[in-house]
Amino acid sequence: MNQAYVLIVDDDNALLQALPQAIYLRMHDVKVDTCDSALEALERIKQNEYDAIVSDIKMPGMDGLALLGKIQELCPRTPTLLITGHGDHGLAIQALRGGAYDFIQKPIERDYFIAALHRAIQTHQLRIQVAEQQQTLELHAKSLEQTVQERTRELIAANAAKDEFLSIASHELKTPLSSLKGMTQLLRRRLERAGSSEAGSLANMENSIRRMEVLVNDLLNISFIETGMFVLHQQQCEMGDLCRKLVEEYVAGTNPPPVVHVEIPDEPLMVSVDVERIGQVIINLLSNARKYSAAGSPIRLVVRQDSGECVVSVRDAGVGISSEMFPHIFERFYRVPGIEVQTGSSVGLGLGLYISKQIVERHGGRIDVQSVQDQGSTFSITFPLSSVAEVAVDLPGIIPHTQKH
Ligand code: ADP
């Protein structure tokens, strides 16, 4: 306990001398002030912070209860002990109801008095400690909040700078890359026509340019997504037809051509999609199926209707993915550690599935994966089917539920 500071108020001079003596005899490190009226006590209370105040209830002029009321206003944390006459229970109860910490009955039993005073001093010092700690905590919380705000501002700025860099870099790379591709194609054709053996080197160059194009397009897509400039141009489309065309294009443009089995239902499945973007997703799934399977391993693309939704799934019999990786493969720049590309080019930034997920979700759809390690994976994308009314508005003349020929 720190040095305690006590005020005793009593109009009885004998008690005013006896009580401090009792305190000094039984307690260490205590300083006692005395005064013989409530008014003088108020002056002292305004000047000093006491750990406890002891006051007689019955005093001429302002009595102990009135003084207690003032103490509650001036220093509510300071415990007040009131001295009552013998058997004055009514006054004692009044004192407690008025906020007194305890009451002491006359004749004052010294040990009881000291014990009560000791408790009061301890309570006050604890209250001060708690208040100080609370203040320190509040200051700490405020400074933490400030640090978090500053860090958040810095992160937002850094993120914006990164987005801007991605956007500028990918835009600036795309144009020279396109002209490079055009010129290389032209040159290769000329060399082929002239029967030059150099044509093969240019074909290799074209492949490298195509791989670079994939990377730049991924970066460009990411930059569009992150900066909110990703706009969909949705139109009614028959999913079976779209998938059939995409598979044909994909097989024709891939060397050696992969084996893709296509299963499409007889009835048309109309969906409202951005054909370019969804085409990009399906090609990405087909290309992953090829990349992560042994050369020549069959790929199966199935289009089906399920509870009012259109599902397109791409299944491969490749390396598969362990289930704990499922949540991560749709994250940006994530590639499953230890999984090697089995067929074709190893180009990839771990962005394909992230971009696909964004595209599908912006269509109100979802992308799922099922996979067993070493046995293969099935990636499915699901979209809401268009209603007859939606199709009738967008494509007058087409009735979606007729059979296909
Ligand atoms: P990447 O450019 O690396 O192919 P993706 O975002 O398309 O990026 O895929 C993320 C990771 O998910 C891949 O690196 C691969 O480890 C895993 N993955 C994707 N598709 C398949 C698949 N069909 N079979 C096995 N693993 C796959």
XYZ file of C-alpha atoms in Angstrom, residues 111-372:
262
model
C -9.617 -2.555 16.382
C -12.927 -2.517 14.513
C -12.297 1.120 13.538
C -8.766 0.384 12.275
C -9.941 -2.672 10.299
C -12.751 -0.662 8.644
C -10.388 2.216 7.850
C -7.792 -0.177 6.426
C -10.413 -1.697 4.102
C -11.566 1.754 2.999
C -7.999 2.892 2.192
C -7.322 -0.293 0.263
C -10.559 0.096 -1.715
C -9.654 3.650 -2.645
C -6.126 2.786 -3.732
C -7.431 -0.145 -5.798
C -10.022 2.109 -7.434
C -7.238 4.516 -8.402
C -5.128 1.676 -9.774
C -8.033 0.325 -11.827
C -8.795 3.800 -13.180
C -5.136 4.338 -14.114
C -4.918 0.957 -15.822
C -8.131 1.626 -17.669
C -6.734 4.937 -18.868
C -3.501 3.281 -20.008
C -5.526 0.630 -21.830
C -7.684 3.256 -23.509
C -4.576 5.149 -24.652
C -3.054 1.932 -25.912
C -6.249 0.995 -27.776
C -6.353 4.466 -29.333
C -2.741 4.268 -30.491
C -3.351 0.759 -31.865
C -6.379 2.016 -33.744
C -4.268 4.810 -35.224
C -1.556 2.386 -36.282
C -4.142 0.107 -37.909
C -5.662 3.057 -39.753
C -2.233 4.202 -40.984
C -1.279 0.699 -42.077
C -4.632 0.271 -43.855
C -4.103 3.567 -45.686
C -0.600 2.457 -46.703
C -1.871 -0.934 -47.870
C -4.692 0.630 -49.883
C -2.187 2.981 -51.518
C 0.244 0.112 -52.221
C -2.572 -1.999 -53.639
C -3.716 0.846 -55.891
C -0.117 1.339 -57.088
C 0.174 -2.392 -57.823
C -3.137 -2.390 -59.746
C -1.991 0.614 -61.739
C 1.330 -1.017 -62.496
C -0.363 -4.258 -63.592
C -2.767 -2.349 -65.768
C -0.077 -0.212 -67.436
C 2.348 -3.120 -67.842
C -0.202 -5.485 -69.374
C -1.700 -2.839 -71.703
C 1.722 -1.696 -72.868
C 2.878 -5.278 -73.472
C -0.194 -6.353 -75.399
C 0.163 -4.090 -78.441
C 3.840 -4.779 -79.311
C 3.184 -8.470 -78.677
C 0.316 -8.505 -81.186
C 2.409 -6.856 -83.881
C 5.297 -9.215 -83.124
C 2.929 -12.146 -83.551
C 1.541 -10.758 -86.825
C 5.004 -10.125 -88.252
C 6.309 -13.557 -87.240
C 3.314 -15.287 -88.844
C 3.854 -13.302 -92.049
C 7.539 -14.099 -92.102
C 6.948 -17.802 -91.440
C 4.454 -18.031 -94.293
C 6.903 -16.311 -96.648
C 9.682 -18.666 -95.632
C 7.370 -21.685 -96.016
C 6.416 -20.520 -99.504
C 10.090 -20.085 -100.374
C 10.696 -23.604 -99.018
C 13.213 -22.312 -96.440
C 14.269 -24.565 -93.557
C 14.170 -21.514 -91.273
C 10.340 -21.734 -91.186
C 10.541 -24.227 -88.287
C 12.457 -21.753 -86.093
C 9.809 -19.157 -86.718
C 7.094 -21.637 -85.711
C 8.944 -22.040 -82.399
C 9.092 -18.285 -82.072
C 5.343 -18.111 -82.668
C 4.763 -20.655 -79.889
C 6.815 -18.589 -77.469
C 4.863 -15.488 -78.430
C 1.582 -17.379 -77.884
C 2.701 -18.431 -74.395
C 3.650 -14.857 -73.604
C 0.235 -13.770 -74.867
C -1.420 -16.127 -72.367
C 0.540 -14.545 -69.509
C -0.144 -10.978 -70.625
C -3.854 -11.770 -71.044
C -3.977 -13.238 -67.524
C -2.362 -10.077 -66.139
C -4.710 -7.914 -68.165
C -7.730 -9.855 -66.874
C -6.524 -9.574 -63.292
C -6.038 -5.863 -63.731
C -9.579 -5.491 -65.145
C -11.012 -7.509 -62.254
C -9.075 -5.672 -59.524
C -9.843 -2.209 -60.861
C -13.549 -2.984 -61.290
C -13.310 -2.412 -65.068
C -14.545 -5.887 -65.811
C -17.700 -5.495 -67.878
C -19.845 -8.405 -69.061
C -21.709 -8.314 -72.377
C -24.331 -10.951 -71.712
C -26.553 -12.442 -74.374
C -28.791 -15.474 -74.689
C -26.793 -18.443 -75.807
C -27.321 -22.170 -76.172
C -24.710 -23.806 -73.965
C -24.483 -27.094 -75.922
C -23.678 -25.287 -79.178
C -21.186 -23.001 -77.479
C -19.328 -25.923 -75.867
C -19.256 -27.950 -79.086
C -17.705 -25.007 -80.975
C -15.216 -24.328 -78.197
C -14.042 -27.950 -78.111
C -13.634 -27.980 -81.918
C -11.587 -24.789 -81.792
C -9.521 -26.033 -78.889
C -8.724 -29.412 -80.454
C -7.886 -27.837 -83.833
C -5.576 -25.272 -82.249
C -3.651 -27.699 -80.019
C -0.722 -29.785 -81.114
C -0.894 -32.773 -80.785
C -4.718 -32.617 -80.729
C -6.106 -33.849 -77.388
C -8.889 -36.454 -77.169
C -12.025 -34.675 -75.926
C -15.339 -36.539 -75.631
C -18.355 -34.270 -75.660
C -21.744 -35.149 -74.180
C -24.519 -32.682 -74.923
C -28.235 -33.161 -74.188
C -30.867 -33.095 -76.905
C -32.822 -30.202 -75.477
C -31.345 -26.704 -75.790
C -30.048 -25.152 -72.564
C -30.392 -21.391 -72.826
C -28.264 -19.220 -70.566
C -27.496 -15.521 -70.477
C -23.702 -15.244 -70.649
C -20.832 -13.203 -72.033
C -19.817 -15.681 -74.722
C -16.200 -14.469 -74.896
C -15.685 -14.690 -71.140
C -17.396 -18.040 -70.620
C -15.509 -19.355 -73.643
C -12.319 -18.246 -71.885
C -13.343 -20.192 -68.736
C -14.176 -23.396 -70.613
C -10.966 -23.253 -72.661
C -9.048 -22.707 -69.426
C -10.646 -25.820 -67.878
C -9.914 -27.860 -71.009
C -6.344 -26.639 -71.110
C -5.810 -27.427 -67.389
C -7.310 -30.902 -67.951
C -4.718 -31.455 -70.686
C -1.857 -29.808 -68.794
C -2.302 -31.925 -65.676
C -2.847 -35.308 -67.449
C -0.530 -37.630 -69.306
C -0.303 -37.002 -73.075
C -3.264 -38.593 -74.899
C -5.273 -39.111 -71.697
C -8.999 -38.629 -72.492
C -10.897 -35.511 -71.437
C -14.682 -35.476 -71.127
C -16.853 -32.373 -71.407
C -20.463 -32.861 -70.311
C -23.291 -30.326 -70.585
C -26.410 -31.133 -68.571
C -29.401 -29.670 -66.850
C -29.733 -30.031 -63.090
C -32.627 -28.612 -61.041
C -33.187 -25.609 -63.279
C -29.478 -24.951 -63.702
C -27.068 -25.553 -66.538
C -23.911 -27.463 -65.592
C -20.789 -27.785 -67.735
C -18.184 -30.160 -66.378
C -14.718 -30.998 -67.628
C -13.292 -34.289 -66.414
C -9.773 -35.572 -66.783
C -7.950 -38.711 -65.688
C -4.826 -36.827 -64.688
C -2.765 -36.214 -61.552
C -5.730 -34.991 -59.460
C -5.624 -32.629 -56.499
C -5.711 -33.499 -52.799
C -8.852 -32.189 -51.106
C -7.027 -29.843 -48.690
C -5.830 -27.876 -51.737
C -9.383 -27.283 -53.052
C -9.919 -23.895 -51.347
C -6.508 -22.631 -52.486
C -6.533 -23.450 -56.184
C -9.017 -20.617 -56.808
C -6.736 -18.077 -55.118
C -4.610 -15.599 -57.038
C -1.152 -16.783 -58.091
C -1.671 -20.208 -56.475
C -0.138 -23.332 -57.945
C -0.286 -26.638 -56.078
C 3.258 -27.275 -54.839
C 4.927 -30.354 -56.288
C 2.418 -30.709 -59.155
C 4.194 -30.686 -62.487
C 2.636 -29.917 -65.819
C 2.303 -33.278 -67.609
C 1.497 -32.219 -71.171
C 2.167 -29.123 -73.237
C 3.660 -25.886 -72.044
C 4.303 -25.228 -68.374
C 3.373 -21.597 -68.802
C 1.067 -20.299 -66.068
C 0.968 -17.838 -63.226
C -1.623 -19.626 -61.112
C -4.244 -17.123 -62.257
C -6.460 -19.195 -64.588
C -8.813 -20.635 -61.966
C -8.970 -17.345 -60.020
C -10.019 -15.472 -63.163
C -12.465 -18.260 -64.089
C -14.078 -18.095 -60.650
C -14.487 -14.320 -60.897
C -16.046 -14.590 -64.352
C -18.451 -17.378 -63.360
C -19.506 -15.667 -60.123
C -20.164 -12.399 -61.925
C -22.630 -14.346 -64.045
C -24.414 -15.440 -60.857
C -22.921 -18.916 -61.231
C -20.412 -21.037 -59.340
C -17.386 -23.191 -59.996
C -16.725 -26.465 -58.146
C -14.059 -29.097 -58.122
C -14.099 -32.800 -57.349
C -10.862 -34.676 -57.480
C -9.032 -37.767 -56.300
